[in-house]
Coordinates of C-alpha atoms and ligand atoms in Angstrom, one line a residue:
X10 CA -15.5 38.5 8.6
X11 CA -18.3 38.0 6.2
X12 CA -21.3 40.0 5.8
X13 CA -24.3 38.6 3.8
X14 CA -27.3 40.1 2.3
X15 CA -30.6 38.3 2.0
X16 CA -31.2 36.4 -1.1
X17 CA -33.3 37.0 -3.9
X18 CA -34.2 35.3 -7.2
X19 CA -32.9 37.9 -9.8
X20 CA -30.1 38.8 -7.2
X21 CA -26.5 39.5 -8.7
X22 CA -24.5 36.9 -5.9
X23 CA -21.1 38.5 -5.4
X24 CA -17.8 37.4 -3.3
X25 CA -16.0 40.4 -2.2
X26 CA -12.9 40.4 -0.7
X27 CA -10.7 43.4 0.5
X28 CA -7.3 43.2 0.7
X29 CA -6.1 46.7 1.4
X30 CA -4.5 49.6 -0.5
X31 CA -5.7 52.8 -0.8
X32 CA -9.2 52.0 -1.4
X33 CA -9.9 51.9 2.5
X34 CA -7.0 54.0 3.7
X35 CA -6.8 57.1 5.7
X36 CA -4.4 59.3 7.3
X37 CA -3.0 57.8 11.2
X38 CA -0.6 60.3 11.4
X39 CA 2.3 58.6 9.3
X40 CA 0.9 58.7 5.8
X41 CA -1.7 56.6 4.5
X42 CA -2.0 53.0 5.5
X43 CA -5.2 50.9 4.9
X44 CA -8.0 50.5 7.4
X45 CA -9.3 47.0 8.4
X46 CA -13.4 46.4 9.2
X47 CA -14.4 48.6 6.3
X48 CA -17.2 46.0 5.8
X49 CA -20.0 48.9 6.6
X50 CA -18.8 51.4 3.9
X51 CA -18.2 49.2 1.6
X52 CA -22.1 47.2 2.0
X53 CA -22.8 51.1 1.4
X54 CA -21.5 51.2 -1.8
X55 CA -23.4 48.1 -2.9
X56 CA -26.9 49.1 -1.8
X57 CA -26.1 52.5 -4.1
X58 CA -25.2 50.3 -7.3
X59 CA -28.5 48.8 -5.9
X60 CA -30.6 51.4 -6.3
X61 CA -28.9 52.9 -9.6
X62 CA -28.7 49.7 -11.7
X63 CA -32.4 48.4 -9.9
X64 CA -30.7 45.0 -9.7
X65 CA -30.4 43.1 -5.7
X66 CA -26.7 42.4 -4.7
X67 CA -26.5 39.3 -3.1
X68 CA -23.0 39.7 -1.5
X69 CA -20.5 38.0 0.7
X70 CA -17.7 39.8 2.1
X71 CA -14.1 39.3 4.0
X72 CA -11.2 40.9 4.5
X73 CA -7.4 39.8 4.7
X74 CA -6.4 38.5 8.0
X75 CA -3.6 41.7 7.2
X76 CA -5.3 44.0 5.2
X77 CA -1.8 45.7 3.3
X78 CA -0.7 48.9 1.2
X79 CA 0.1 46.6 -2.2
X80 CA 3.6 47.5 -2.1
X81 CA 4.4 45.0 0.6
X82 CA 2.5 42.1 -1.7
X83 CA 5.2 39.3 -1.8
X84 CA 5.6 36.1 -3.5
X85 CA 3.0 34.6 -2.1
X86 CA 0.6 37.1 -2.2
X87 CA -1.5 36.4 -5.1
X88 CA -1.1 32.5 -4.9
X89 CA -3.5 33.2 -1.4
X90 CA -5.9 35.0 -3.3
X91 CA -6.1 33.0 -5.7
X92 CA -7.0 29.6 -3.1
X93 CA -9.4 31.9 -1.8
X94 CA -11.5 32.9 -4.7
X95 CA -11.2 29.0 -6.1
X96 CA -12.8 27.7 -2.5
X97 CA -15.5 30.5 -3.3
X98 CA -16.5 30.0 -6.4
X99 CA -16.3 26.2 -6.1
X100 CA -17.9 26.0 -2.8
X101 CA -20.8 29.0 -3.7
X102 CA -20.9 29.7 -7.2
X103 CA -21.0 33.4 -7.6
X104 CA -21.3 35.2 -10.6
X105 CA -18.2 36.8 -10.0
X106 CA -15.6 37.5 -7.1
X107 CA -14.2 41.2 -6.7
X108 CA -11.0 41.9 -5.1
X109 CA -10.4 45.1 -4.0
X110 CA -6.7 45.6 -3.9
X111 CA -4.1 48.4 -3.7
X112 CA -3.5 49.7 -7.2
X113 CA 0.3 49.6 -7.2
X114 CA 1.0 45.8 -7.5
X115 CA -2.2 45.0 -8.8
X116 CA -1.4 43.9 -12.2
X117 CA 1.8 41.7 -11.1
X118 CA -0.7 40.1 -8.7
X119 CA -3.9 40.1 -11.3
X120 CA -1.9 38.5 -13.8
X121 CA -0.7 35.6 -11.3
X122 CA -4.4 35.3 -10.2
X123 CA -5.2 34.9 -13.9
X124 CA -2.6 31.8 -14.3
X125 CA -3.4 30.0 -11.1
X126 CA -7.3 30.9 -12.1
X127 CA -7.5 29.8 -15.6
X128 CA -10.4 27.9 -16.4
X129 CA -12.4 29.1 -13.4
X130 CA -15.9 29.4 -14.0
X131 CA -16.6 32.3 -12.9
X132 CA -15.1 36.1 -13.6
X133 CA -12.3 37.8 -10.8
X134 CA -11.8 41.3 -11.0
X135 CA -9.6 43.7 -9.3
X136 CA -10.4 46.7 -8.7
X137 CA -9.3 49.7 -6.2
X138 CA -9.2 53.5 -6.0
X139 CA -6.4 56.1 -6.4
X140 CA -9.0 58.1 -3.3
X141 CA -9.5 56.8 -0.6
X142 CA -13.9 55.8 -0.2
X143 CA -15.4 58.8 1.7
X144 CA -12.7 61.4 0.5
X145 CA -13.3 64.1 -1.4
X146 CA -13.5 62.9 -5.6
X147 CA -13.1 59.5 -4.8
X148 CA -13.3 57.0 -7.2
X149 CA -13.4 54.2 -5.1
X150 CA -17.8 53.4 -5.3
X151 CA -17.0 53.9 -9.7
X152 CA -15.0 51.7 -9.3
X153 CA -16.4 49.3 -7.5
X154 CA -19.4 50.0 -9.1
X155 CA -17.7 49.3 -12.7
X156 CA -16.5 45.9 -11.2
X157 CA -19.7 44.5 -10.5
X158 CA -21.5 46.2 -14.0
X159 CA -18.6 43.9 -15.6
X160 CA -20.0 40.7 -14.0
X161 CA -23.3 41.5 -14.6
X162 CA -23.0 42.4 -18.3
X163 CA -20.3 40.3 -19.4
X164 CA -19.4 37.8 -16.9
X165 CA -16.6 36.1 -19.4
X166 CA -14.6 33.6 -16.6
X167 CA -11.3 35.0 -16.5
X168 CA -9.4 37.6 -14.7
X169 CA -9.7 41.5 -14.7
X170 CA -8.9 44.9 -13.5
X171 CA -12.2 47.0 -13.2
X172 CA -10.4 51.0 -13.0
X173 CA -11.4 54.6 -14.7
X174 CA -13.1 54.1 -17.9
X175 CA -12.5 50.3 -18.5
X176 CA -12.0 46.9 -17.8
X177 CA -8.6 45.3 -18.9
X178 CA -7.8 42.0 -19.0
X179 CA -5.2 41.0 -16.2
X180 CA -2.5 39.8 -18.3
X181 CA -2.2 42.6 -20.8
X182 CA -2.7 45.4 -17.9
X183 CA 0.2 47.6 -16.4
X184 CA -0.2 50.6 -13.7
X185 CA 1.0 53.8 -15.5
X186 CA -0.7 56.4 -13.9
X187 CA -0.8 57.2 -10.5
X188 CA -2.2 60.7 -10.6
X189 CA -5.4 60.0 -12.9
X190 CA -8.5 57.6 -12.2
X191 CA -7.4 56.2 -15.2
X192 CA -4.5 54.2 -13.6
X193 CA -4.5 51.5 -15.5
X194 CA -3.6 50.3 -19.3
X195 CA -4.4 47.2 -21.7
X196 CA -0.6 47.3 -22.6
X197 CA -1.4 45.6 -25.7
X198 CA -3.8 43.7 -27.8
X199 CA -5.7 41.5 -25.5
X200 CA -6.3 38.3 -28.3
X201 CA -7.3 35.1 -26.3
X202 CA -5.8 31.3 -27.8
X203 CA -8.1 30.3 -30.2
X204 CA -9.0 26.8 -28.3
X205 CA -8.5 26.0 -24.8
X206 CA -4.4 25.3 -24.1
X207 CA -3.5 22.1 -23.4
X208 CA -3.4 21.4 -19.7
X209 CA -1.2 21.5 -17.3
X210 CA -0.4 18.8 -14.4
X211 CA -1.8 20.0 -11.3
X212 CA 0.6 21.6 -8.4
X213 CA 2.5 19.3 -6.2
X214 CA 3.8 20.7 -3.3
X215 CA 4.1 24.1 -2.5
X216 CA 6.7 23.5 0.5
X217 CA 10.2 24.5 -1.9
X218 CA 8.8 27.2 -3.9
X219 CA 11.8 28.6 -6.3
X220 CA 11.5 32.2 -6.4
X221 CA 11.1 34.0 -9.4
X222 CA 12.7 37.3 -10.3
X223 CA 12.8 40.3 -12.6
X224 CA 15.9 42.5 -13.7
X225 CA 15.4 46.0 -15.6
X226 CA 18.7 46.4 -18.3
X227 CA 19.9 49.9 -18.5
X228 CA 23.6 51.1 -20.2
X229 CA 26.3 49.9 -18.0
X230 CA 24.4 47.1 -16.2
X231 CA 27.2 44.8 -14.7
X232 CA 26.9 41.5 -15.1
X233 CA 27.7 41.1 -10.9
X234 CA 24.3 42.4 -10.7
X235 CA 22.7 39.7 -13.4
X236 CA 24.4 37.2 -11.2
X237 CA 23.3 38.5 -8.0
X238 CA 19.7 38.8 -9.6
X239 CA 20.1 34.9 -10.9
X240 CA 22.0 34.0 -7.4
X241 CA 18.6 35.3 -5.4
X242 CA 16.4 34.0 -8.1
X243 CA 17.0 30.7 -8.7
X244 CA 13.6 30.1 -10.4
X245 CA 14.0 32.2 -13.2
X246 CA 14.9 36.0 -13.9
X247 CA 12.7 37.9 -16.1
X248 CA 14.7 40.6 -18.0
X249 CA 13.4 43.1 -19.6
X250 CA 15.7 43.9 -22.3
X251 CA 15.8 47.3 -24.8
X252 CA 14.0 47.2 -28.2
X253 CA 13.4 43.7 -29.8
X254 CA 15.4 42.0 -27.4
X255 CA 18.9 44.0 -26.9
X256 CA 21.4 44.5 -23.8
X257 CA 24.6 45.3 -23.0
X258 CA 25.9 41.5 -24.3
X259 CA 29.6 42.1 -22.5
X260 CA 31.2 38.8 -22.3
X261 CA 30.8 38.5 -18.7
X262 CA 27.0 39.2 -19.1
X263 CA 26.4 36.4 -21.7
X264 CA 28.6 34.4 -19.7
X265 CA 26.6 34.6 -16.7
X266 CA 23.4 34.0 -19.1
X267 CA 25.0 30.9 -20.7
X268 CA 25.7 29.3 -17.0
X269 CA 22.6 30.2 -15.9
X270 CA 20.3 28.6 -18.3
X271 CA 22.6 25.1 -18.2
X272 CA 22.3 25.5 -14.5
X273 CA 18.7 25.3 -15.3
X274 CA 17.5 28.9 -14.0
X275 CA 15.5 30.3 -17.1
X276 CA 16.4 33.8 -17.9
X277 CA 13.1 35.2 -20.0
X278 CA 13.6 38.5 -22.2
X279 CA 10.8 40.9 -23.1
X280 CA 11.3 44.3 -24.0
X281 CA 10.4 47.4 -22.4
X282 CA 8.7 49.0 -25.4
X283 CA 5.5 49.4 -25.1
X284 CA 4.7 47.9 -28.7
X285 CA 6.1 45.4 -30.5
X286 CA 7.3 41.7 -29.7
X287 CA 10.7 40.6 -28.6
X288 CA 12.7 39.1 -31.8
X289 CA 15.6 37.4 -30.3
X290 CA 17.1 36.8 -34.2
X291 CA 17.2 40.4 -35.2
X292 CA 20.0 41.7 -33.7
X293 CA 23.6 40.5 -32.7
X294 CA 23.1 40.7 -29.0
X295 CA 19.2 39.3 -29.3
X296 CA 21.6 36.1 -30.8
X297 CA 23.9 36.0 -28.4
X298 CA 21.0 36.2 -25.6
X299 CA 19.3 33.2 -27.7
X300 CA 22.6 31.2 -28.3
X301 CA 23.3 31.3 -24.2
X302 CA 19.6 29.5 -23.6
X303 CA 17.4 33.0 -23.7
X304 CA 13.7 32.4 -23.8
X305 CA 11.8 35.1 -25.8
X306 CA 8.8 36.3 -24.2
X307 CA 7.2 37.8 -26.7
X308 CA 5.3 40.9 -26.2
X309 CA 3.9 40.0 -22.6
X310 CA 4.4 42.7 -20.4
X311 CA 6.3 42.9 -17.2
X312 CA 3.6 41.7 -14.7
X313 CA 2.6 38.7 -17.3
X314 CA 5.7 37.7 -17.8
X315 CA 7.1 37.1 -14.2
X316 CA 3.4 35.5 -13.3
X317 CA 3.7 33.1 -16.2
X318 CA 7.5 32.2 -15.1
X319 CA 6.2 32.0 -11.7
X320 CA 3.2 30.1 -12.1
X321 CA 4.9 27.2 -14.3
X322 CA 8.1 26.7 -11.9
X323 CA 5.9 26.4 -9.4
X324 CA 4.3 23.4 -11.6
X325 CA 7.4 22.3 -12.0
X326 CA 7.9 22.8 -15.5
X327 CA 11.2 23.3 -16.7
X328 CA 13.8 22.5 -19.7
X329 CA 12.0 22.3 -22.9
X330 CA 8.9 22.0 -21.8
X331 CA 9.3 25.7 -20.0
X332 CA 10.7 26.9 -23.1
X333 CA 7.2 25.5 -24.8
X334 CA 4.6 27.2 -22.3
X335 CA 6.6 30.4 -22.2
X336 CA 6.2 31.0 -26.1
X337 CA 2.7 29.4 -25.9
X338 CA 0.0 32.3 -25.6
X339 CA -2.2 30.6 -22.9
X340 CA -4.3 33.3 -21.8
X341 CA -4.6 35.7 -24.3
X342 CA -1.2 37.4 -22.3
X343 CA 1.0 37.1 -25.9
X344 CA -0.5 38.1 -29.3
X345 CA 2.3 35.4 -31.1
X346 CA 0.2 32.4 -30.2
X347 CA 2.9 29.7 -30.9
X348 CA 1.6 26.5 -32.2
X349 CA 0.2 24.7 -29.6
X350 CA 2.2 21.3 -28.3
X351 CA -0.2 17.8 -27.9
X352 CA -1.4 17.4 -24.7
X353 CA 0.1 14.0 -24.1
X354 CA 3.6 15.4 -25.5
X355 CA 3.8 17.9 -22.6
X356 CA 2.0 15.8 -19.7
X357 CA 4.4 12.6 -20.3
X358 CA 7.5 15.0 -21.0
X359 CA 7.0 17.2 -17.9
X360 CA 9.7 17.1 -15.7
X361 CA 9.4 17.6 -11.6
X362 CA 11.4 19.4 -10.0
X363 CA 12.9 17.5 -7.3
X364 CA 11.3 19.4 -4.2
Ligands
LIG401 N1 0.1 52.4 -2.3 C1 -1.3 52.0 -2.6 C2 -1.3 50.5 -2.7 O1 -0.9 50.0 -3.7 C3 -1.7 52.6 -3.8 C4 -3.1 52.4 -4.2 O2 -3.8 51.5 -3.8 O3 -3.6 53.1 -5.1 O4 -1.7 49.8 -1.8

């Protein structure tokens, strides 16, 4: 469904695309579940940032085919989102997409957006509501509201989550509130790469996807589950490991690591502190993690971390050249911005995998 608004010179041109969550939910009698053909209330919240801001909204509007509560997001999820704003903003040229989205998988899916995204010309930003639009104190229309002041006052390309008080930069945000408006947090230091990353090949096919996984350590993790995680996963398991890069290192644990990684699954720590980096040298079992083919990931948060893994398997980077682009901060989602490889280095090292 699209809706579109008459044009005007000085108009603010907008692509907005719902996808669900609890934005436009109600109540049907089972707990909240979103609403499809919300097109009407949300065209109302536009023509109100119209008449407060004085500015036209030139706006284009569509919904999922499924609109979804974000908890049933899968794999593929943001990878469709993504295709969809890139078609936009080739095909129209906005000044900015908004994706209104269910707030509990919004920064896993935000982050992914950012990856596949990068080097878009034009801003993407998420946004959603922990109220449902119409209900009492809902923050829905702020929040929508702050999503489009964000691409009309600073409409920097990239991708964002418009919620509360502020806009965060997809790959440093994490959900860690889900009883306040402000739901979401710039985890840490948002500090873009200095010059444009070298580039990446473009996707092959998408037909044999690997998936991509992430594993929580807690005392008396067994290394059956690490092996069921890397079994599932064959991708690549994210794990987010204690402090600077710490686990339970059993033998069977750093076993299972060690056969992993020379199987050629990449096992990617980061830590689940909220500040500081991963240092994989510190410690003895940050050594033995390194030793059995361990990729630091740096200080990039849970949802960057797994987008990032994602994002390059499904480019088919692996080996080295993973290793390279993991460490590499190529969107401002690690503050240890590794020194960045030659572009012909990585393009004529890159290895496919087979599909
Ligand atoms: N369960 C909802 C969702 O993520 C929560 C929200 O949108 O705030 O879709």
């Amino acid at each position: 469904m699209i809706t579109h608004r008459t044009a005007h010179p000085t108009a603010l041109r907008v692509h907005v695309l719902y996808t669900g969550g609890t934005f436009g939910m109600a109540d049907q009698g089972a707990g909240m579940a979103p609403r499809s053909g919300i097109a009407a209330e949300v065209s109302e919240v536009i023509a109100r940032y119209e008449d407060t801001r004085g500015r036209p909204v030139e706006f284009w509007y569509a919904e999922s085919d499924r609109v979804i509560d974000s908890g049933a997001a899968d794999s593929n999820t943001a990878f469709r989102i993504a295709q969809w704003v890139r078609y936009r903003v080739e095909s129209e040229r906005p000044h900015g997409v908004v994706v209104i989205h269910g707030t509990d998988t919004m920064a896993y899916i935000g982050a992914r957006v950012a990856f596949e995204l990068r080097g878009l010309a034009a801003p993407v930003v998420l946004t959603g509501a922990q109220i449902p639009l119409g209900q009492p104190g809902s923050d829905a229309q702020h929040n929508m509201h702050l999503a489009l002041d964000s691409i009309a006052t600073r409409p920097v390309p990239g991708t964002y989550i418009a919620f509360g008080s502020g806009l965060h930069p997809a790959v440093r945000a994490s959900k860690r509130a889900c009883d306040d408006y402000d739901g979401f947090t710039t985890v840490r230091e948002f500090t873009p790469p200095p010059s444009p990353v070298a580039s990446l090949p473009h996707r092959g096919s998408t037909a044999a996807r690997l998936p991509v996984g992430l594993l929580t350590v807690f005392p008396g993790l067994h290394s059956d589950l690490l092996n069921a995680a890397i079994r599932q996963y064959p991708g690549g398991v994210v794990l987010e490991c204690y402090g600077s890069g710490t686990m339970p290192h059993t033998a069977e644990v750093i076993e299972t690591i060690r056969t992993a990684t020379r199987r050629g699954t990449p096992i990617v720590v980061i830590t689940q502190c909220d500040s500081g980096s991963v240092d994989l040298e510190r410690y003895l079992p940050g050594r033995s993690l390194l030793d059995a083919g361990a990729i630091s990931g740096g200080d990039m948060t849970r949802e960057a971390a797994l987008a990032k893994l994602a994002y390059l398997v499904d480019l088919g980077v692996s080996g080295g050249r993973l290793r390279d682009w993991m460490t590499t901060n190529m969107l401002g989602e690690l503050s240890d911005t590794a020194t960045l490889p030659p572009v012909s280095t990585h393009e004529d090292a890159l290895t496919t995998r087979s599909r």
